[in-house]
CSV table of C-alpha atoms and ligand atoms in Angstrom, one decimal:
chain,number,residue,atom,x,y,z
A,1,UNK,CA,119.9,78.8,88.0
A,2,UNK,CA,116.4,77.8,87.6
A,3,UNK,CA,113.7,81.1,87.7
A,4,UNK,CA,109.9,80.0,87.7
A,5,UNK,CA,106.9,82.2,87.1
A,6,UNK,CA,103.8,81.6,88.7
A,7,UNK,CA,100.7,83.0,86.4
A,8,UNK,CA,97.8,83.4,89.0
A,9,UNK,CA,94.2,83.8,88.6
A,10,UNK,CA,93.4,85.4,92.4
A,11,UNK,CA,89.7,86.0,93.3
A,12,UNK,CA,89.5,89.7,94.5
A,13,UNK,CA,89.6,89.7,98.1
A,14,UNK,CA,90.0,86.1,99.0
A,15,UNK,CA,93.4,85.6,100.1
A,16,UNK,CA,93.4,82.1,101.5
A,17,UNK,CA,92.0,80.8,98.6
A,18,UNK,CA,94.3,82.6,96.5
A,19,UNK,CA,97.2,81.5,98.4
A,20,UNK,CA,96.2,78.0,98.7
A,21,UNK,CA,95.7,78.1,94.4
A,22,UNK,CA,99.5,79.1,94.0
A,23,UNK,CA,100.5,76.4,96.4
A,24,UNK,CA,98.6,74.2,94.2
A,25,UNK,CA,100.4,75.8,91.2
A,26,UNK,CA,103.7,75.9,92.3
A,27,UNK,CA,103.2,71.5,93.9
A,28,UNK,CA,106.9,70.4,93.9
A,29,UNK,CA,108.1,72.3,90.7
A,30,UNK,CA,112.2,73.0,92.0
A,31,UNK,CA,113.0,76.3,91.6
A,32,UNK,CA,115.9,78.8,92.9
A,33,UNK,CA,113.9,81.9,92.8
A,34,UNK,CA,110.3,82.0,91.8
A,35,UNK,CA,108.5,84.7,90.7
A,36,UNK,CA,104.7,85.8,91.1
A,37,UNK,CA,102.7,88.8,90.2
A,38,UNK,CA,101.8,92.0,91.7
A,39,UNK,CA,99.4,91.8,94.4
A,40,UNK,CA,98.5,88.2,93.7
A,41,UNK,CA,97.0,87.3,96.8
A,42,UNK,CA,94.7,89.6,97.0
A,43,UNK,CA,93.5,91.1,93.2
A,44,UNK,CA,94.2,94.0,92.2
A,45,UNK,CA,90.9,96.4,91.3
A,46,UNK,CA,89.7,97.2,94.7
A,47,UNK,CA,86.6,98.8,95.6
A,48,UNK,CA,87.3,101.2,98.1
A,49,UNK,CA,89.2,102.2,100.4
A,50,UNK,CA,88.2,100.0,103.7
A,51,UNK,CA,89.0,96.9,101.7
A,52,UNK,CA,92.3,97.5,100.6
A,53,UNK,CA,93.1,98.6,104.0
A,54,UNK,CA,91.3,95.2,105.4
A,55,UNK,CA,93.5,93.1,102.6
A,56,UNK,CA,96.7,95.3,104.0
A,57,UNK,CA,99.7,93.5,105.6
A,58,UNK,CA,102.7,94.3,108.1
A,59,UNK,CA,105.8,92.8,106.8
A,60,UNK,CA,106.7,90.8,108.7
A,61,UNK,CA,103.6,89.3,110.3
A,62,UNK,CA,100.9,89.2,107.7
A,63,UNK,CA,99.6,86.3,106.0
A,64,UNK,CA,101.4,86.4,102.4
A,65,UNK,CA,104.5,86.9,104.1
A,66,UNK,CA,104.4,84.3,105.9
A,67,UNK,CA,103.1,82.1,102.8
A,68,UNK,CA,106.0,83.2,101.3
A,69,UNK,CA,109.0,82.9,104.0
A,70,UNK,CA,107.2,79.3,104.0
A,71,UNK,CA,107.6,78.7,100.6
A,72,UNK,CA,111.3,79.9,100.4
A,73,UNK,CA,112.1,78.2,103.4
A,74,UNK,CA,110.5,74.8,102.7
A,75,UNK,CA,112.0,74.8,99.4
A,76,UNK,CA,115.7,76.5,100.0
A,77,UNK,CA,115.1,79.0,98.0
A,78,UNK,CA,114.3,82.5,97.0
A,79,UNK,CA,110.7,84.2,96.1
A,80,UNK,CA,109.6,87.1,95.1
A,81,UNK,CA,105.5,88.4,95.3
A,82,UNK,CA,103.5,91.5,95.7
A,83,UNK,CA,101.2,92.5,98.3
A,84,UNK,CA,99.5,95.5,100.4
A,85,UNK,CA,101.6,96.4,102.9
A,86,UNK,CA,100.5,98.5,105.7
A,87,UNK,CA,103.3,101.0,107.5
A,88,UNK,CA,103.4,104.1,109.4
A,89,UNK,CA,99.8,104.8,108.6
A,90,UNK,CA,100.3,104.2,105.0
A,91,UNK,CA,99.7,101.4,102.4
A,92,UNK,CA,102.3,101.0,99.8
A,93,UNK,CA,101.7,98.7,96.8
A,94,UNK,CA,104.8,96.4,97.4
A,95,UNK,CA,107.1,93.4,96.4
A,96,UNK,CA,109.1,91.1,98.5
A,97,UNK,CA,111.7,89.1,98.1
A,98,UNK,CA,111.8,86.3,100.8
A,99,UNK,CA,115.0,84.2,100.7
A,100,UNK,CA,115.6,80.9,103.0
A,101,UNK,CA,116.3,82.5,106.5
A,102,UNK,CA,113.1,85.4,105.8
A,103,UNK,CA,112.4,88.6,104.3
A,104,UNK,CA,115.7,90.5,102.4
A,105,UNK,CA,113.7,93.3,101.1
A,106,UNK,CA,110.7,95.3,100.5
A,107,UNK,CA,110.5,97.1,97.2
A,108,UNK,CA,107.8,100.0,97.8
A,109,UNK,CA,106.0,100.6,93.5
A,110,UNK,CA,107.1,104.1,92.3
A,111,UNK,CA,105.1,104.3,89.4
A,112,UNK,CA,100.9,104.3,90.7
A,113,UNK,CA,98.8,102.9,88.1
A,114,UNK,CA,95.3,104.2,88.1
A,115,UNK,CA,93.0,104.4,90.5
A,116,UNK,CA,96.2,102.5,92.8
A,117,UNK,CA,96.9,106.2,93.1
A,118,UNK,CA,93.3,106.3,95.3
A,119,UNK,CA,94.9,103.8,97.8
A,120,UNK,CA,98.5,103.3,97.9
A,121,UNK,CA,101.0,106.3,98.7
A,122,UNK,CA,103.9,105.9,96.2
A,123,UNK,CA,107.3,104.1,97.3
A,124,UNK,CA,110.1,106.0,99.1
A,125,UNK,CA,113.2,104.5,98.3
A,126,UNK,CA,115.0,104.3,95.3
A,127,UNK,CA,115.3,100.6,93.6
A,128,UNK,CA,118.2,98.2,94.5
A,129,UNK,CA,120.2,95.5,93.6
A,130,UNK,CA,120.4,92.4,95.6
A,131,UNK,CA,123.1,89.5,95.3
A,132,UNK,CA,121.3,86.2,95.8
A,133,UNK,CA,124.8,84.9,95.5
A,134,UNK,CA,123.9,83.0,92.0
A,135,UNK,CA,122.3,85.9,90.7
A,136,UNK,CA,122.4,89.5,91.8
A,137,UNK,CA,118.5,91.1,91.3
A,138,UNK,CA,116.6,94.5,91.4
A,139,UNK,CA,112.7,94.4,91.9
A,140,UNK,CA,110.1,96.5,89.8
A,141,UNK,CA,106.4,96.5,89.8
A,142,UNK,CA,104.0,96.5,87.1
A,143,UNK,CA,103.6,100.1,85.3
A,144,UNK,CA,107.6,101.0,86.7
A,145,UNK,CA,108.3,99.3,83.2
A,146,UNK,CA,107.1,102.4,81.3
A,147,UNK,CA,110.1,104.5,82.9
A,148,UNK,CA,113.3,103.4,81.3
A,149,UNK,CA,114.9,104.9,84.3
A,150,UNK,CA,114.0,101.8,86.9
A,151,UNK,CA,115.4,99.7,84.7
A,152,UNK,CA,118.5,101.6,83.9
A,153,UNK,CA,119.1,102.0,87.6
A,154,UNK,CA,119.4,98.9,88.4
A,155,UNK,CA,121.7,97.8,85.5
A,156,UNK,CA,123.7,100.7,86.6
A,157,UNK,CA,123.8,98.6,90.0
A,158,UNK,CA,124.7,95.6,88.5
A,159,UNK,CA,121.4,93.7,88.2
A,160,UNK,CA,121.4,90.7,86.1
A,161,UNK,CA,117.9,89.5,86.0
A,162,UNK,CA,115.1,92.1,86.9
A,163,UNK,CA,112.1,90.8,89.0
A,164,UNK,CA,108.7,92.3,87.4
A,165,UNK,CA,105.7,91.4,89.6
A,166,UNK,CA,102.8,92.6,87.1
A,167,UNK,CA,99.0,92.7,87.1
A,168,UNK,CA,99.1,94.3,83.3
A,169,UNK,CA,95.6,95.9,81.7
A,170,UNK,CA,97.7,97.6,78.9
A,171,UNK,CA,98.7,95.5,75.8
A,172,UNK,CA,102.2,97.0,75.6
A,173,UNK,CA,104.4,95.6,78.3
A,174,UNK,CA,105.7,91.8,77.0
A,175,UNK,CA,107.0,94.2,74.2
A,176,UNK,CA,108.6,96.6,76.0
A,177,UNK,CA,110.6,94.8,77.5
A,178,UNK,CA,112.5,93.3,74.9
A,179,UNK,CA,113.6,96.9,74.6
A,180,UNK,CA,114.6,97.2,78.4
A,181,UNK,CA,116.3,94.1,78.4
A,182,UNK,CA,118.5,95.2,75.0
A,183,UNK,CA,119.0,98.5,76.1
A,184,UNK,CA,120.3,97.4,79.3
A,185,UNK,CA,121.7,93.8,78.6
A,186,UNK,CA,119.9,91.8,81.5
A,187,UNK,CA,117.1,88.9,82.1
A,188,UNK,CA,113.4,90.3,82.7
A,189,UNK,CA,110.9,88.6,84.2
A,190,UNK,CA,108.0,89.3,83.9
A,191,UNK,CA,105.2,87.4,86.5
A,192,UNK,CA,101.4,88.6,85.2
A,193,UNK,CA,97.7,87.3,86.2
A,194,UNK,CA,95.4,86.3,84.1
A,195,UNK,CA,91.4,86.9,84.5
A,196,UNK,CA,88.5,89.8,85.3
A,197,UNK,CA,88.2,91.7,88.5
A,198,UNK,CA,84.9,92.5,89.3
A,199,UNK,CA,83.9,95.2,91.6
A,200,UNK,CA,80.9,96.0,93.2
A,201,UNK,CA,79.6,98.6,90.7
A,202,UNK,CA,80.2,96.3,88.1
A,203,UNK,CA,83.4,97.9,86.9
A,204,UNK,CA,85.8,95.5,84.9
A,205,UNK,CA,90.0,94.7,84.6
A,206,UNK,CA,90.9,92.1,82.6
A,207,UNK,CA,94.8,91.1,82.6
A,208,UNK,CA,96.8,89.8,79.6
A,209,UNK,CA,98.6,87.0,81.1
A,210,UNK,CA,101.7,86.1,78.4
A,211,UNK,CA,104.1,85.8,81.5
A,212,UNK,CA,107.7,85.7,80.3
A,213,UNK,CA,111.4,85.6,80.6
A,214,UNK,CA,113.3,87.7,78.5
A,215,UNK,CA,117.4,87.5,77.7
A,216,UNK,CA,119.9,90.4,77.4
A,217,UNK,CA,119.9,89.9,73.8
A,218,UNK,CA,115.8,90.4,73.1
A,219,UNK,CA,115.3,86.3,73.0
A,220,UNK,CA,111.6,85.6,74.5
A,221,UNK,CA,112.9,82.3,76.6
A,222,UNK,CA,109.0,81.5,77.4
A,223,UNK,CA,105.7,82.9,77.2
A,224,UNK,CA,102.4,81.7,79.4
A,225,UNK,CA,99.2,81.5,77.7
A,226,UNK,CA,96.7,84.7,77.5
A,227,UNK,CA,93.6,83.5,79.9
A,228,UNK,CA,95.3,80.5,81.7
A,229,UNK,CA,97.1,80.1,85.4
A,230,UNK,CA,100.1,78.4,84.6
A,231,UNK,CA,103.9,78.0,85.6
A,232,UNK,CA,106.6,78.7,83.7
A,233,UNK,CA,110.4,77.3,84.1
A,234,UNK,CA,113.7,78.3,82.3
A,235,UNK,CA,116.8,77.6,83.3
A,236,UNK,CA,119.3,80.6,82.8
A,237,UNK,CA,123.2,81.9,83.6
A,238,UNK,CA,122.7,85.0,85.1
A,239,UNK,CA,126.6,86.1,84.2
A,240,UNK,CA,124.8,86.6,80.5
A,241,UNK,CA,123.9,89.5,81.5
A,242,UNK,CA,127.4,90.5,82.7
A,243,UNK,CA,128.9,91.2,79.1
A,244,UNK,CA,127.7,94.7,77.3
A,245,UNK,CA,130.2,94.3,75.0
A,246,UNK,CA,127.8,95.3,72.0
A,247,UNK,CA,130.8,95.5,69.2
A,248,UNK,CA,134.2,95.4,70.1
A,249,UNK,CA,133.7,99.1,70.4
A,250,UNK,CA,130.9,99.6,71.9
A,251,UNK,CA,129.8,99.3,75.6
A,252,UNK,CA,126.2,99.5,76.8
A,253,UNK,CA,127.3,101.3,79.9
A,254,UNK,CA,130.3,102.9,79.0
A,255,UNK,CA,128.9,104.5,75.9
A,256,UNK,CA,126.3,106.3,77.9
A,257,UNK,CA,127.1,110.2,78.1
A,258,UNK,CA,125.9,111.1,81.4
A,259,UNK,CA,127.0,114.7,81.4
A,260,UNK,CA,124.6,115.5,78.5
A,261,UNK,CA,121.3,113.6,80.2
A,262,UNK,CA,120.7,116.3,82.6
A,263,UNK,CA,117.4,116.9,81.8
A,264,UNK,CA,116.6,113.4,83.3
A,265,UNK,CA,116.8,115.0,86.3
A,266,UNK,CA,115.4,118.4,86.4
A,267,UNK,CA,112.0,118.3,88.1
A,268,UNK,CA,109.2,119.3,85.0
B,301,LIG,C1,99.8,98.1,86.8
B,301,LIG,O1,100.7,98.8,87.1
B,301,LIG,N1,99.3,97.2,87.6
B,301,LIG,C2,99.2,98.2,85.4
């Protein structure tokens, strides 16, 4: 299958033209599934609340959906993006993934980063896997990397190749995920943004860019540039990720010894 990255650079709060840079981006590179980062339609380091609930979305309806059911649908094929999305009085930081015929999920971030934790009330459903037919995927956002446990999940779940929206401020992440990918024997990738979010007071994000796809065994398959928008194709076989086999002994899921992990789950 052939997975592309998009690598945005969005101007805070100016959707159209934010949406009509990725279409630029993206022109008539062929993809299966394409991926793009966390909240890349809108920026990500809001002022306040009134403008995150002003850049908010229903899904269906709102204006990056439907950018993005036109894109999969214009293209026969499957994308995946983050957005504010607006429900039952709440707004959740969320993904979707938008195959041919419309909208197949909504993956709601458990993990609140900052002052998201100001705006967004946390997601509500536990992660899930979802077969593309050429490639079964789980969706995580941005700083859901930093507990092993998403990831784990979804392996658990039979996910081949997790789908990692991102707007990363920490340096620690491209790394990282070698170490999800090993420890669970599946594709990551990784969509980030690149530039400086400005707000009002004068208050700075940068992101780190260094979008990437990373194999079951560790291998970095591609890497985007640090301060540039860019795209980023690979072409992979997502039944890779279908053999744990680590020694003829040894099983990445099989050797796991639930009954002693217990304390995963108590509530500290
Ligand atoms: C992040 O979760 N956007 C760092």
């Amino acid at each position: 299958m052939r997975l592309v990255l998009v690598q945005n650079k969005p101007l805070l709060g100016q959707v159209s033209k934010n949406l009509a840079a990725v279409r630029a981006l993206v022109g008539e590179t062929p993809f299966d599934l394409l991926v793009l980062p966390e909240l890349f339609a809108t920026g990500y380091y809001f002022n306040n609340r009134d403008q995150v609930d002003r850049l908010s979305e229903e899904v269906p309806g709102g204006p990056t959906t439907i950018f993005l059911q036109e894109l999969a649908a214009s293209r026969g094929g499957f994308v995946c993006g983050g957005l504010v999305e607006r429900s039952g009085g709440q707004l959740y930081n969320s993904a979707l993934l938008v195959g041919p015929e419309g909208v197949l999920t909504v993956y709601r971030k458990l993990h609140l980063f900052f002052e998201e934790q100001l705006w967004f009330a946390a997601g509500d459903q536990p992660p899930a896997v979802h077969d593309l037919g050429f490639a079964r995927v789980g969706l995580m956002i941005c700083y859901d990397w930093r507990f092993p446990e998403v990831a784990r999940g979804l392996a658990l779940q039979g996910a081949q190749l997790l789908l990692h929206p991102a707007n990363l401020v920490q340096p620690y992440c491209q790394e990282a995920m070698i170490t999800r990918c090993l420890e669970n024997g599946l594709f990551a990738a990784t969509a980030n943004r690149v530039g400086i979010d400005t707000k009002l007071d004068g208050e700075q994000l940068q992101f780190t860019g260094r979008s990437q796809v990373i194999a079951p065994d560790g291998q970095r398959l591609c890497s985007a540039a640090v301060h540039e928008p860019q795209i980023l194709a690979v072409d992979i076989d997502p039944a890779q990720a279908d053999d744990k086999q680590v020694t003829p002994y040894n099983h990445l899921l099989a050797d796991r010894r639930p009954e002693h992990y217990q304390v995963l789950l108590d509530n500290r």
